[in-house]
Coordinates of C-alpha atoms and ligand atoms in Angstrom, one line a residue:
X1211 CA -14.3 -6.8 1.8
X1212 CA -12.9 -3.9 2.8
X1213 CA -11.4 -3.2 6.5
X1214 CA -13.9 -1.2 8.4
X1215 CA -10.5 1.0 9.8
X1216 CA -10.3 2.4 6.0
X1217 CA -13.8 2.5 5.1
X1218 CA -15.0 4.2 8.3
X1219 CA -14.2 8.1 7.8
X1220 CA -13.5 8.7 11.3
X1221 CA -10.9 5.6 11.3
X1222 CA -9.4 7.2 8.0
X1223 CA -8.5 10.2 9.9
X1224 CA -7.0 8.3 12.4
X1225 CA -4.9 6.8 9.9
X1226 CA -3.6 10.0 9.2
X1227 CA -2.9 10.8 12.8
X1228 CA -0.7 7.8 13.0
X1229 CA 1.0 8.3 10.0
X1230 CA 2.1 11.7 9.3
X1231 CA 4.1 12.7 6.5
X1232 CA 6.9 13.1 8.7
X1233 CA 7.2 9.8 10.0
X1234 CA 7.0 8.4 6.9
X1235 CA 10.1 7.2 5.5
X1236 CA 8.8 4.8 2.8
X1237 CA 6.6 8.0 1.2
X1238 CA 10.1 10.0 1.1
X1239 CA 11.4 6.8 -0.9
X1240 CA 8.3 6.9 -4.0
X1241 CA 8.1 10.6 -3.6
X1242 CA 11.5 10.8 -6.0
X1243 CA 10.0 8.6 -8.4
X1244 CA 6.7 10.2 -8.3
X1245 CA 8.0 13.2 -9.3
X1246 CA 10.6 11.7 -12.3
X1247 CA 7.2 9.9 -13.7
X1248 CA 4.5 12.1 -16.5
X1249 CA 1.7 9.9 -15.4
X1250 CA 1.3 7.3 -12.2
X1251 CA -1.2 5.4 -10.6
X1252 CA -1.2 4.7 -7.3
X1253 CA -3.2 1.7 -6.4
X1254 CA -4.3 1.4 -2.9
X1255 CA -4.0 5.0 -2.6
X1256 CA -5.4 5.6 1.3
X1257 CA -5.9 9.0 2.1
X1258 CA -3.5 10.1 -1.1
X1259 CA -0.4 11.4 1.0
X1260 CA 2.0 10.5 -1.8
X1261 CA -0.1 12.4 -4.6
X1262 CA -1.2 14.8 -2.7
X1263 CA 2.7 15.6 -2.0
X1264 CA 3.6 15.1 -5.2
X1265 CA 1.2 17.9 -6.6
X1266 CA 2.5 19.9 -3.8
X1267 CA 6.1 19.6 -4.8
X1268 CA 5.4 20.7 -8.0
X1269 CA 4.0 17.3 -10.2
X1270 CA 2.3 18.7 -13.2
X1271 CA 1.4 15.6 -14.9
X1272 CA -1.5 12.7 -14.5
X1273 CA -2.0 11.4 -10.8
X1274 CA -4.4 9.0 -10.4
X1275 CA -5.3 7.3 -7.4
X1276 CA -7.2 4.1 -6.7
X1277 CA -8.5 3.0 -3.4
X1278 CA -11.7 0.7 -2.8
X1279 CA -12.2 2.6 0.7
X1280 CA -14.7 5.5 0.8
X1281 CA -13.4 6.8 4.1
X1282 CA -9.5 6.5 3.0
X1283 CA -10.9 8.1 -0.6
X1284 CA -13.1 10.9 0.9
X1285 CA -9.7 12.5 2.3
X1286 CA -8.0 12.0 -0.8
X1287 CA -10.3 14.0 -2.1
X1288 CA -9.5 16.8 -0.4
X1289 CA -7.5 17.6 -3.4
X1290 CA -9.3 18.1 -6.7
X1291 CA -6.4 18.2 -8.9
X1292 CA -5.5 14.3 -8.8
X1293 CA -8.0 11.7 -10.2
X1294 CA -9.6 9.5 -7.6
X1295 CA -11.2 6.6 -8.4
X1296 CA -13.5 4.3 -5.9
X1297 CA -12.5 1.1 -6.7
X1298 CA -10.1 -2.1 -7.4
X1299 CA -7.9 -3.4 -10.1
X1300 CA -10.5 -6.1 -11.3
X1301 CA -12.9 -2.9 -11.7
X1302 CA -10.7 -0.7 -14.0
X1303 CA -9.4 -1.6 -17.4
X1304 CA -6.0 1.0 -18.1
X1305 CA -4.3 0.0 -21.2
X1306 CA -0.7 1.6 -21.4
X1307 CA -1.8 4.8 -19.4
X1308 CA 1.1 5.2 -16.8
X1309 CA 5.0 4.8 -16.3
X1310 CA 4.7 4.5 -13.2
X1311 CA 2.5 2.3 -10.5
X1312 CA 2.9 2.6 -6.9
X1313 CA 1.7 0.7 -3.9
X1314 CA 2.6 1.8 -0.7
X1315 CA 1.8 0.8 2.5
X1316 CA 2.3 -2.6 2.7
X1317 CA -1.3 -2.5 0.0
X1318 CA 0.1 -5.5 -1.6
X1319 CA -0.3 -7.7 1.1
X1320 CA -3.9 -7.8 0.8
X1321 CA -3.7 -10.0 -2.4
X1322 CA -4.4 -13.5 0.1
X1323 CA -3.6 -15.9 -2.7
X1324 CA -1.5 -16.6 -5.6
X1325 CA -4.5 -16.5 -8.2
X1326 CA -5.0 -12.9 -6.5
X1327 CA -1.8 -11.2 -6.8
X1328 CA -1.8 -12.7 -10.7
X1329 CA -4.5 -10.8 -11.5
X1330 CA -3.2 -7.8 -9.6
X1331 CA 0.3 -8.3 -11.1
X1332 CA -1.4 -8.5 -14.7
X1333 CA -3.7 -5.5 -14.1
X1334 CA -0.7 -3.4 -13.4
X1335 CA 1.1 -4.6 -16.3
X1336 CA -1.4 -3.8 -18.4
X1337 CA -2.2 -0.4 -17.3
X1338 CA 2.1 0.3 -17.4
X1339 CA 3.7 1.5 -21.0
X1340 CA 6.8 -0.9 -22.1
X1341 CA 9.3 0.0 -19.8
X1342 CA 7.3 1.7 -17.5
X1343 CA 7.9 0.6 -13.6
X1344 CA 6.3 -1.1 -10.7
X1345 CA 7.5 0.1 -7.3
X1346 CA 6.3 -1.4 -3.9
X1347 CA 6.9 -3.1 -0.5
X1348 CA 6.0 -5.7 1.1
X1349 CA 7.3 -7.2 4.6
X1350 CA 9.8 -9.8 4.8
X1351 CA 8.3 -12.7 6.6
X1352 CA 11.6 -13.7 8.0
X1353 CA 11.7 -10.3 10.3
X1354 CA 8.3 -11.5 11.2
X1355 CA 6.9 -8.0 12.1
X1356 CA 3.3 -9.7 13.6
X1357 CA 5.1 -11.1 16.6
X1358 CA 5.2 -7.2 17.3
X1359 CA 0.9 -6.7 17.0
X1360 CA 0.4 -7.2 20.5
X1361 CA -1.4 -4.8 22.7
X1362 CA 1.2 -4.1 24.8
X1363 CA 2.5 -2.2 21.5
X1364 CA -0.9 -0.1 21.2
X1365 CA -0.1 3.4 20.3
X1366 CA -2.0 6.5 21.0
X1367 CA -2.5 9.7 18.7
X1368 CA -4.5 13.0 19.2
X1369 CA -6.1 13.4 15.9
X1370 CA -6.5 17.3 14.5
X1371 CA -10.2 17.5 16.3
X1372 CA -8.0 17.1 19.7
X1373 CA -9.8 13.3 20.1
X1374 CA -7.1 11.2 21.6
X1375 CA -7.6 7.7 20.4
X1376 CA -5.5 4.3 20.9
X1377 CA -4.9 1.6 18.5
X1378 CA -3.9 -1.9 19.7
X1379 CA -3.5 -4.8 16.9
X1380 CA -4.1 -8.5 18.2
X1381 CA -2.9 -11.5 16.2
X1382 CA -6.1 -14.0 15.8
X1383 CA -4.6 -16.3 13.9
X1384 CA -1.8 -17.4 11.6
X1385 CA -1.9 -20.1 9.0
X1386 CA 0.5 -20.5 5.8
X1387 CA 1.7 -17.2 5.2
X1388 CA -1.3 -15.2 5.9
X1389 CA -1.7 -13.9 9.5
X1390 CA -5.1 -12.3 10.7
X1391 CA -5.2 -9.6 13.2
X1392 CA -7.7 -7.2 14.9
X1393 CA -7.2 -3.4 15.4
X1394 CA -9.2 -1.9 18.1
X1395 CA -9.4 1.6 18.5
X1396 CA -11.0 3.7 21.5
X1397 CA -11.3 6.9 22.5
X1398 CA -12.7 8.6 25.9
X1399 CA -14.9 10.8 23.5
X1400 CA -16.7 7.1 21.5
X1401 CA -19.4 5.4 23.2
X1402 CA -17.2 2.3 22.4
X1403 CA -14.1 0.8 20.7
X1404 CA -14.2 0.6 17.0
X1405 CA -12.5 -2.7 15.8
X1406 CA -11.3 -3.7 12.1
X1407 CA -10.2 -6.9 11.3
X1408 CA -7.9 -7.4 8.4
X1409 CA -5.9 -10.3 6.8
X1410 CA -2.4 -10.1 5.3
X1411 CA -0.2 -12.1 3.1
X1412 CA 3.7 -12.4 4.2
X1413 CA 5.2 -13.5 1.1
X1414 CA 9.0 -14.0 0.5
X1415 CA 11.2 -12.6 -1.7
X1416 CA 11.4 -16.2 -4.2
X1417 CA 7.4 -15.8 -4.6
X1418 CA 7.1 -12.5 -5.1
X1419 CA 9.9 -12.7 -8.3
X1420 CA 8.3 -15.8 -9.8
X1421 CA 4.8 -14.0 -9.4
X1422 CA 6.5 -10.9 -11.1
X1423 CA 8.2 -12.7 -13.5
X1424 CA 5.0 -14.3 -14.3
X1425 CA 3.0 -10.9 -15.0
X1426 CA 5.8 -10.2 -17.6
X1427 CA 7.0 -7.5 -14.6
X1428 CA 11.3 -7.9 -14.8
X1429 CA 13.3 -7.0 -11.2
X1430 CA 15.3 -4.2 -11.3
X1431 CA 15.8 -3.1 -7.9
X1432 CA 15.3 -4.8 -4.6
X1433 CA 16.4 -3.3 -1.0
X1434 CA 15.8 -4.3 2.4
X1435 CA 15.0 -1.0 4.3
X1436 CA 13.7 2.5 3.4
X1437 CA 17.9 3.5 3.1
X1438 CA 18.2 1.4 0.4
X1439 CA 20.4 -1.1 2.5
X1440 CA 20.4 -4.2 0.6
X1441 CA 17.4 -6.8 0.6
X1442 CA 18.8 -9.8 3.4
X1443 CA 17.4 -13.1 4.8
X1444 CA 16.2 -10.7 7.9
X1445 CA 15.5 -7.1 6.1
X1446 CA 12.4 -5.7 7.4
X1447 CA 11.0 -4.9 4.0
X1448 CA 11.3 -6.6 0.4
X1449 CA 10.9 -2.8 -1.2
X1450 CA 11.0 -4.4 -5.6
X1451 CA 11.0 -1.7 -8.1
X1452 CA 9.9 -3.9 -11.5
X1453 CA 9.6 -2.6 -15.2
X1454 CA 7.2 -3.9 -17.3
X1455 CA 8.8 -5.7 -20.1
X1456 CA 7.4 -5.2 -23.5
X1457 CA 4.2 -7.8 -25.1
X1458 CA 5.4 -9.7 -27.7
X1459 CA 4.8 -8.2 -31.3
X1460 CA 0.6 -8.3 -31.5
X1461 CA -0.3 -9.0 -28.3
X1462 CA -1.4 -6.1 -26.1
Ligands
LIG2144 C1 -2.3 0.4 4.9 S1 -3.3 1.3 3.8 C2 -2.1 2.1 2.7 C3 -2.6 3.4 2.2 C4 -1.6 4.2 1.4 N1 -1.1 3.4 0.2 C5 -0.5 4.6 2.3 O1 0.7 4.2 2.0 O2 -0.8 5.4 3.2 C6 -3.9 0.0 2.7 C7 -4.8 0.5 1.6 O3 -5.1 -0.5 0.7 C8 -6.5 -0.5 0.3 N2 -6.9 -1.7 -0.2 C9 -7.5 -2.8 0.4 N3 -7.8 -3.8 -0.5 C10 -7.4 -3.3 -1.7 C11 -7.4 -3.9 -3.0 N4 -7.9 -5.1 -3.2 N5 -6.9 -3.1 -4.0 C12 -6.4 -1.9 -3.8 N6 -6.3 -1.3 -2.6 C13 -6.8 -2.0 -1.5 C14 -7.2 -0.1 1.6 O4 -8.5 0.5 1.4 C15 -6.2 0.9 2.2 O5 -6.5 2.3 1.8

């Protein structure tokens, strides 16, 4: 199911608000690889920052972006030059169409269990050409980042309509490595808050290279922080660029 703060328009433009370009250090990261790529797909795509920027700086190849979020997609679309599709990796069947995939944003969190992120994993194997490469983040569970979604953390943002709207994340509960939390968003212009409720997967670095290694997906890079400093026991962010290592001779 899809969190109601990417599938509600309103709470896709909000998104925006509290992630501008600017702030965004992991989009100035991917943006370099964007642009050295012919054709990427960017699962989990949001409101398309990173294509959109990469058209803007000058990409003249495919861009494709996939997002199962209406809202989040209905601002991507505000470029019609990138493809957009509505939908997930189990709904799309690319076969050696891209050398590059991205997913930004933490996106691969949202794979709860190993039998997920398998089929993810494989999905974006099989839509990569041999040698073609894998870049995303995920956080580090060791920095454990949810001890900072409390309220007293909420942040406020004055979207472009001039509606000033706060967003407070609560930890409901945390079991394994998954860890459920509410955002609540209000505004003195809403009759009421607007609350999503989403649940994400903290997996550590040893997982996440046996579930690559798996999907046939071979480490390359790994850092801990959007400087490239090097991936440690307390890193905020496992950031893994993986290439896709070639099928063996008549498998696809
Ligand atoms: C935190 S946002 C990140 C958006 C964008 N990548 C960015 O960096 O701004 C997470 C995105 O993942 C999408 N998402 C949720 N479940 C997904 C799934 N199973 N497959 C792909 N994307 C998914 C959401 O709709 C949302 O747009």
């Amino acid at each position: 199911m899809v969190d109601q703060a990417f599938s509600d328009p309103g709470l896709a433009e909000v998104y925006d608000s509290l992630h501008p370009w600017y702030s965004r250090d992991d989009l100035a990261f991917y943006l370099p690889l964007v642009l050295e790529a012919s054709a990427v797909l960017d699962v989990g795509c949001g409101t398309g920052a990173l294509l959109h920027r990469a058209r803007e700086a000058g990409h003249s190849g495919r861009l494709c972006g996939l997002d199962p979020a209406d809202g989040m997609l209905a601002r991507a679309r505000n470029r019609a030059d990138i493809e957009w599709v509505l939908g997930d990796l189990s709904s799309v069947s690319w076969e050696r169409a891209f050398d590059l995939v991205v997913m930004t944003g933490h996106a691969l969190q949202v794979f709860l269990t190993d039998r997920d992120l398998a089929g993810a994993l494989a999905k974006i194997r099989r839509a990569l050409i041999a040698g073609g490469r894998f870049a995303c983040e995920t956080r580090n569970p060791a920095a454990r980042a949810w001890e900072g979604w409390v309220p007293g953390n909420a942040v406020e943002v004055v979207t472009a309509d001039g509606t000033t709207v706060r967003a407070a994340h609560q930890v409901q509960a945390r079991w394994g490595d998954l860890v459920r939390f509410t955002t609540t968003f209000s505004s003195p212009k809403w009759a009421g808050p607007r609350r999503s409720e989403s649940t994400l997967r903290f997996l550590d670095a040893d997982s996440l290279a046996d579930a690559f290694a798996e999907a046939g997906l071979r480490i390359d890079e790994q850092f801990g922080d959007w400087n490239r400093g090097p991936l440690t026991a307390t890193s905020p962010e496992i950031i893994t660029i993986a290439r896709a290592t070639p099928y063996p001779a008549g498998d696809i």
